[in-house]
Tab-separated table of C-alpha atoms and ligand atoms in Angstrom:
chain	number	residue	atom	x	y	z
A	1	MET	CA	0.000	0.000	0.000
A	2	GLY	CA	1.537	3.309	-1.107
A	3	ARG	CA	1.730	6.376	1.114
A	4	VAL	CA	-0.807	8.245	-1.056
A	5	GLN	CA	-2.639	5.218	-2.426
A	6	GLY	CA	-5.974	6.074	-4.049
A	7	LYS	CA	-5.424	9.829	-4.047
A	8	VAL	CA	-5.776	11.911	-7.202
A	9	ALA	CA	-3.228	14.688	-7.582
A	10	LEU	CA	-2.898	17.654	-9.906
A	11	VAL	CA	0.693	18.945	-9.963
A	12	THR	CA	1.356	22.247	-11.728
A	13	GLY	CA	4.786	22.777	-13.266
A	14	GLY	CA	5.308	19.031	-13.027
A	15	ALA	CA	7.377	18.497	-16.177
A	16	SER	CA	10.745	19.361	-14.685
A	17	GLY	CA	12.730	20.091	-11.550
A	18	ILE	CA	10.876	20.030	-8.249
A	19	GLY	CA	7.470	19.383	-9.861
A	20	LEU	CA	8.818	16.336	-11.697
A	21	SER	CA	10.139	14.901	-8.443
A	22	ILE	CA	6.782	15.538	-6.744
A	23	SER	CA	4.850	13.888	-9.608
A	24	THR	CA	7.179	10.882	-9.774
A	25	LEU	CA	7.179	10.242	-6.010
A	26	MET	CA	3.406	10.676	-5.723
A	27	ALA	CA	2.810	8.157	-8.535
A	28	LYS	CA	5.344	5.738	-7.028
A	29	GLU	CA	3.395	5.896	-3.760
A	30	GLY	CA	0.043	5.096	-5.374
A	31	ALA	CA	-1.525	8.397	-6.458
A	32	LYS	CA	-2.994	9.021	-9.886
A	33	VAL	CA	-1.247	12.147	-11.125
A	34	VAL	CA	-2.121	14.846	-13.638
A	35	ILE	CA	1.068	16.646	-14.634
A	36	ALA	CA	0.134	20.115	-15.906
A	37	ASP	CA	2.834	22.242	-17.470
A	38	PHE	CA	3.480	24.968	-20.036
A	39	ASN	CA	5.912	22.452	-21.517
A	40	GLU	CA	3.215	20.055	-22.737
A	41	ALA	CA	5.665	17.651	-24.403
A	42	GLY	CA	7.694	17.492	-21.182
A	43	ALA	CA	4.546	16.814	-19.145
A	44	LYS	CA	3.522	13.982	-21.471
A	45	GLU	CA	7.030	12.519	-21.437
A	46	ALA	CA	7.093	12.617	-17.620
A	47	ALA	CA	3.727	10.805	-17.527
A	48	GLU	CA	4.984	8.156	-19.975
A	49	ASN	CA	8.056	7.544	-17.804
A	50	ILE	CA	5.843	7.151	-14.741
A	51	LYS	CA	3.659	4.637	-16.598
A	52	LYS	CA	6.740	2.652	-17.656
A	53	GLN	CA	7.570	2.336	-13.950
A	54	GLY	CA	4.067	0.999	-13.221
A	55	GLY	CA	2.487	4.260	-12.002
A	56	GLU	CA	-0.560	6.137	-13.278
A	57	ALA	CA	-0.166	9.635	-14.735
A	58	VAL	CA	-1.190	11.841	-17.626
A	59	GLY	CA	0.451	15.013	-18.928
A	60	ILE	CA	-1.438	18.098	-20.124
A	61	PHE	CA	-0.803	21.710	-21.142
A	62	LEU	CA	-1.231	24.461	-18.537
A	63	ASP	CA	-0.618	28.181	-18.595
A	64	ALA	CA	-0.682	28.993	-14.877
A	65	GLY	CA	-0.930	32.698	-15.731
A	66	LYS	CA	-4.431	32.209	-17.191
A	67	ALA	CA	-7.537	31.484	-15.129
A	68	ASP	CA	-9.335	29.528	-17.878
A	69	SER	CA	-6.299	27.272	-18.373
A	70	ILE	CA	-6.235	26.448	-14.645
A	71	GLN	CA	-9.971	25.712	-14.756
A	72	VAL	CA	-9.406	23.366	-17.727
A	73	ALA	CA	-6.662	21.517	-15.796
A	74	VAL	CA	-8.947	20.969	-12.781
A	75	ASP	CA	-11.867	19.912	-15.034
A	76	PHE	CA	-9.556	17.525	-16.910
A	77	THR	CA	-8.486	15.921	-13.620
A	78	ILE	CA	-12.133	15.303	-12.682
A	79	GLU	CA	-12.947	13.868	-16.131
A	80	GLN	CA	-9.853	11.669	-16.144
A	81	TYR	CA	-9.854	10.319	-12.593
A	82	GLY	CA	-13.274	11.243	-11.139
A	83	THR	CA	-12.048	13.505	-8.321
A	84	ILE	CA	-9.179	15.657	-7.057
A	85	THR	CA	-7.862	15.105	-3.536
A	86	VAL	CA	-4.369	16.597	-3.804
A	87	LEU	CA	-3.463	19.886	-5.470
A	88	VAL	CA	0.182	20.882	-5.688
A	89	ASN	CA	0.456	24.529	-6.734
A	90	ASN	CA	4.087	24.260	-7.706
A	91	VAL	CA	4.549	26.616	-10.669
A	92	GLY	CA	6.770	29.583	-9.925
A	93	LEU	CA	8.765	31.962	-12.075
A	94	THR	CA	11.666	34.244	-11.436
A	95	ASN	CA	13.375	36.735	-13.752
A	96	LEU	CA	16.804	38.066	-12.899
A	97	GLN	CA	16.778	40.510	-15.827
A	98	LYS	CA	13.531	42.341	-15.041
A	99	ASP	CA	12.661	41.598	-11.410
A	100	LEU	CA	15.156	43.929	-9.778
A	101	ASP	CA	15.201	46.282	-6.802
A	102	VAL	CA	12.084	48.311	-5.993
A	103	VAL	CA	13.143	51.434	-7.914
A	104	ASN	CA	14.181	49.607	-11.063
A	105	LEU	CA	11.962	46.546	-11.413
A	106	ASP	CA	9.760	46.240	-14.486
A	107	LEU	CA	6.106	46.757	-13.476
A	108	GLU	CA	4.731	44.488	-16.206
A	109	GLU	CA	6.997	41.751	-14.911
A	110	TRP	CA	5.707	42.420	-11.380
A	111	ASP	CA	2.155	41.764	-12.641
A	112	ARG	CA	3.199	38.628	-14.561
A	113	LEU	CA	5.010	37.147	-11.565
A	114	MET	CA	2.069	37.936	-9.279
A	115	ASP	CA	-0.263	36.173	-11.750
A	116	VAL	CA	1.877	33.068	-12.230
A	117	ASN	CA	3.321	32.720	-8.715
A	118	LEU	CA	0.439	33.923	-6.541
A	119	LYS	CA	-2.876	34.218	-8.371
A	120	SER	CA	-2.424	30.688	-9.769
A	121	VAL	CA	-2.387	29.403	-6.170
A	122	LEU	CA	-5.632	31.248	-5.442
A	123	LEU	CA	-7.294	30.039	-8.650
A	124	GLY	CA	-6.118	26.429	-8.490
A	125	SER	CA	-7.416	26.247	-4.925
A	126	ARG	CA	-10.673	28.030	-5.788
A	127	PHE	CA	-11.436	25.566	-8.597
A	128	ALA	CA	-10.316	22.431	-6.725
A	129	ILE	CA	-11.849	23.071	-3.278
A	130	PRO	CA	-15.514	22.382	-4.236
A	131	HIS	CA	-14.435	18.983	-5.621
A	132	MET	CA	-12.391	18.264	-2.505
A	133	ILE	CA	-15.391	19.091	-0.324
A	134	LYS	CA	-17.465	16.663	-2.416
A	135	ALA	CA	-14.732	14.033	-1.967
A	136	GLY	CA	-14.769	14.473	1.825
A	137	GLY	CA	-11.466	16.333	2.038
A	138	GLY	CA	-8.105	16.937	0.445
A	139	SER	CA	-4.638	18.372	0.748
A	140	ILE	CA	-3.365	21.495	-0.989
A	141	ILE	CA	0.386	22.072	-1.050
A	142	ASN	CA	1.919	25.317	-2.288
A	143	THR	CA	5.541	25.687	-3.327
A	144	ALA	CA	6.709	28.904	-1.694
A	145	SER	CA	10.382	29.847	-1.331
A	146	MET	CA	12.822	31.036	1.313
A	147	ALA	CA	12.701	34.266	-0.723
A	148	GLY	CA	9.281	34.714	0.895
A	149	PHE	CA	10.880	34.898	4.359
A	150	THR	CA	13.894	37.118	3.677
A	151	GLY	CA	14.890	40.328	1.942
A	152	ASP	CA	17.308	40.436	-0.961
A	153	ALA	CA	19.020	42.889	-3.323
A	154	VAL	CA	16.890	41.887	-6.328
A	155	ARG	CA	13.845	39.717	-7.173
A	156	SER	CA	11.472	41.948	-5.194
A	157	ALA	CA	8.374	40.686	-7.041
A	158	TYR	CA	9.383	37.053	-6.647
A	159	GLY	CA	9.979	37.493	-2.906
A	160	ALA	CA	6.735	39.403	-2.384
A	161	SER	CA	4.735	36.842	-4.353
A	162	LYS	CA	6.198	33.953	-2.344
A	163	ALA	CA	5.598	35.724	0.994
A	164	ALA	CA	1.969	36.127	-0.073
A	165	VAL	CA	1.821	32.408	-0.945
A	166	VAL	CA	2.919	31.633	2.629
A	167	ASN	CA	0.056	33.658	4.080
A	168	LEU	CA	-2.543	32.595	1.504
A	169	THR	CA	-1.674	29.056	2.635
A	170	ARG	CA	-2.794	30.016	6.160
A	171	TYR	CA	-6.011	31.605	4.889
A	172	ILE	CA	-6.987	28.521	2.879
A	173	ALA	CA	-6.155	26.314	5.871
A	174	ALA	CA	-8.253	28.496	8.184
A	175	GLN	CA	-11.227	28.659	5.814
A	176	TYR	CA	-11.565	24.996	4.772
A	177	GLY	CA	-10.153	23.001	7.686
A	178	LYS	CA	-13.641	22.059	8.885
A	179	ASP	CA	-14.198	20.556	5.411
A	180	HIS	CA	-11.232	18.247	6.058
A	181	ILE	CA	-9.111	20.221	3.614
A	182	ARG	CA	-5.558	20.887	4.735
A	183	CYS	CA	-3.338	23.490	3.129
A	184	ASN	CA	0.414	23.629	3.672
A	185	GLY	CA	3.457	24.981	1.926
A	186	VAL	CA	7.030	24.028	1.324
A	187	ALA	CA	9.706	26.721	1.155
A	188	PRO	CA	12.804	25.519	-0.658
A	189	GLY	CA	16.193	27.130	-0.251
A	190	LEU	CA	18.542	26.663	-3.192
A	191	ILE	CA	17.659	23.355	-4.824
A	192	LEU	CA	19.979	21.978	-7.469
A	193	THR	CA	17.441	21.076	-10.127
A	194	PRO	CA	18.971	20.379	-13.552
A	195	ALA	CA	18.031	23.944	-14.602
A	196	ALA	CA	19.636	25.472	-11.490
A	197	LYS	CA	22.769	23.341	-11.936
A	198	ASN	CA	23.184	24.557	-15.525
A	199	ASN	CA	22.570	28.222	-14.711
A	200	MET	CA	24.551	28.705	-11.499
A	201	PRO	CA	28.240	29.567	-11.735
A	202	PRO	CA	30.362	27.438	-9.343
A	203	ALA	CA	31.277	30.588	-7.369
A	204	VAL	CA	27.602	31.179	-6.537
A	205	LEU	CA	27.182	27.550	-5.471
A	206	ASP	CA	30.197	27.971	-3.195
A	207	ILE	CA	28.554	30.968	-1.489
A	208	PHE	CA	25.447	28.914	-0.791
A	209	ALA	CA	27.519	25.962	0.445
A	210	LYS	CA	29.414	28.249	2.832
A	211	PHE	CA	26.219	29.396	4.546
A	212	ASN	CA	24.408	26.019	4.645
A	213	ALA	CA	24.507	24.282	8.033
A	214	LEU	CA	24.668	20.971	6.160
A	215	PRO	CA	27.662	20.158	3.963
A	216	TYR	CA	25.672	19.571	0.775
A	217	HIS	CA	23.152	21.214	-1.548
A	218	GLY	CA	19.428	20.490	-1.741
A	219	GLU	CA	18.010	18.309	-4.500
A	220	ALA	CA	14.549	18.108	-6.064
A	221	ASP	CA	13.692	14.950	-4.099
A	222	ASP	CA	14.264	16.795	-0.804
A	223	ILE	CA	11.237	18.892	-1.730
A	224	GLY	CA	9.446	15.954	-3.378
A	225	TYR	CA	9.523	13.866	-0.192
A	226	THR	CA	8.300	16.811	1.912
A	227	VAL	CA	5.353	17.348	-0.432
A	228	LEU	CA	4.650	13.608	-0.437
A	229	PHE	CA	4.441	13.718	3.364
A	230	LEU	CA	2.125	16.743	3.282
A	231	ALA	CA	-0.099	15.061	0.683
A	232	SER	CA	-0.322	11.842	2.687
A	233	ASP	CA	-2.460	11.151	5.742
A	234	GLU	CA	0.769	10.895	7.764
A	235	SER	CA	0.496	14.697	8.127
A	236	LYS	CA	-3.232	14.734	8.945
A	237	PHE	CA	-2.859	17.126	11.934
A	238	ILE	CA	-0.651	19.625	10.089
A	239	THR	CA	-2.276	22.567	8.345
A	240	GLY	CA	-1.443	26.182	7.566
A	241	GLN	CA	2.295	25.511	7.884
A	242	THR	CA	5.073	26.189	5.423
A	243	ILE	CA	7.984	23.819	5.979
A	244	GLN	CA	11.376	25.340	5.266
A	245	VAL	CA	13.581	22.857	3.416
A	246	GLU	CA	16.848	24.726	3.115
A	247	GLY	CA	19.744	22.846	4.705
A	248	GLY	CA	19.822	25.171	7.711
A	249	HIS	CA	20.936	28.025	5.466
A	250	TYR	CA	18.677	30.646	7.057
A	251	MET	CA	18.282	29.058	10.490
A	252	ALA	CA	21.386	30.327	12.301
A	253	ASN	CA	22.952	33.685	13.027
A	254	PRO	CA	23.892	34.844	9.505
A	255	SER	CA	27.357	35.907	10.614
A	256	ILE	CA	28.240	32.425	11.965
A	257	SER	CA	30.265	31.518	8.882
A	258	ASP	CA	32.423	34.667	9.131
A	259	PHE	CA	32.846	34.131	12.894
A	260	ASN	CA	34.062	30.583	12.224
A	261	ASP	CA	36.622	31.947	9.754
A	262	TYR	CA	37.717	34.537	12.335
A	263	VAL	CA	38.109	31.955	15.129
A	264	THR	CA	40.046	29.614	12.827
A	265	LYS	CA	42.419	32.452	11.853
A	266	GLN	CA	42.935	33.436	15.525
A	267	SER	CA	43.818	29.890	16.572
A	268	LYS	CA	46.560	29.567	13.908
B	315	NAD	N1	15.024	25.443	-7.570
B	315	NAD	C1	15.138	26.237	-6.514
B	315	NAD	O1	16.241	26.492	-6.006
B	315	NAD	C2	13.907	26.842	-5.871
B	315	NAD	C3	14.068	27.558	-4.687
B	315	NAD	C4	12.945	28.111	-4.082
B	315	NAD	C5	11.691	27.942	-4.636
B	315	NAD	N2	11.558	27.244	-5.790
B	315	NAD	C6	10.200	27.108	-6.341
B	315	NAD	O2	9.959	25.764	-6.708
B	315	NAD	C7	9.035	25.706	-7.784
B	315	NAD	C8	9.589	24.851	-8.898
B	315	NAD	O3	10.836	25.383	-9.286
B	315	NAD	P1	11.917	24.557	-10.127
B	315	NAD	O4	13.237	25.025	-9.689
B	315	NAD	O5	11.599	23.114	-10.115
B	315	NAD	O6	11.648	25.186	-11.579
B	315	NAD	P2	11.852	24.589	-13.015
B	315	NAD	O7	12.113	25.758	-13.884
B	315	NAD	O8	12.833	23.457	-13.029
B	315	NAD	O9	10.408	23.992	-13.343
B	315	NAD	C9	9.302	24.826	-13.442
B	315	NAD	C10	8.270	24.166	-14.345
B	315	NAD	O10	7.173	25.069	-14.453
B	315	NAD	C11	6.790	25.159	-15.815
B	315	NAD	N3	6.160	26.448	-16.045
B	315	NAD	C12	6.760	27.656	-16.158
B	315	NAD	N4	5.835	28.614	-16.371
B	315	NAD	C13	4.631	27.994	-16.407
B	315	NAD	C14	3.310	28.451	-16.583
B	315	NAD	N5	3.021	29.729	-16.802
B	315	NAD	N6	2.312	27.529	-16.558
B	315	NAD	C15	2.592	26.225	-16.343
B	315	NAD	N7	3.822	25.741	-16.168
B	315	NAD	C16	4.836	26.620	-16.198
B	315	NAD	C17	8.071	24.974	-16.602
B	315	NAD	O11	7.793	24.540	-17.934
B	315	NAD	C18	8.791	23.923	-15.769
B	315	NAD	O12	8.462	22.611	-16.170
B	315	NAD	C19	8.767	27.167	-8.177
B	315	NAD	O13	7.587	27.617	-7.547
B	315	NAD	C20	9.974	27.897	-7.610
B	315	NAD	O14	9.702	29.260	-7.344
B	315	NAD	C21	12.628	26.697	-6.435
């Protein structure tokens, strides 16, 4: 018996990275999974790979920036598998060219990131919740980010959108708990997805490694397993929480790494 046996999950942004890990692990543990992604071919390929491994999944197109596309994805899930009991609002975009500091960020990009990162969470939940109520309950999991808990030099829209996802998670949890619907989030720190690995210069990875409490980087499955737990009944008394999965990067006094260097130098 799988950890999410019999559940029906819609995973947005499931064709690659963190969403692919979530979709794969959910299917491995017995859920039927709809993988919805802008990259339709990637979503279909991911579903085929899951089927080859004995799981059940189907891939479809989704533009998480458009309300009607999100509605279609929820409707498709109901037509395909009869219900929806897990919704993973995982899609999230960032843009290092246009999402800058507050004075210089591009306002159109602000709106786009708010639509794709935040409004999609509202809309996916809005369309799925009536079906979850009919099913007797469900679990909604939102992919936030540690950028939603901290300030930074750039990516103001991304950080603001993710902070809002953290609090929208609480609102959904507060409003639908009595309907047996739980809503939680996961806030990744730097996760070395294939895309992140290809785009990050080694010097940037070294900076992250220096400030992690753990001596290694996060991987997509670290988030995948957390989401699997939140989707399963193992977490049935947890709601409204956003679990920070970040290797202890943000947990300690931020100057600890420099203090360690100082103490080491003094003792030589
Ligand atoms: N990787 C990290 O270090 C990290 C850190 C913190 C938070 N996150 C969050 O994790 C989530 C997944 O990130 P990832 O690193 O796996 O990204 P990724 O780029 O590897 O995958 C994102 C997926 O979303 C799809 N997508 C993009 N725009 C879409 C849209 N409008 N509609 C539907 N699908 C769309 C892409 O095609 C892709 O398959 C995001 O919400 C991101 O903000 C990631």
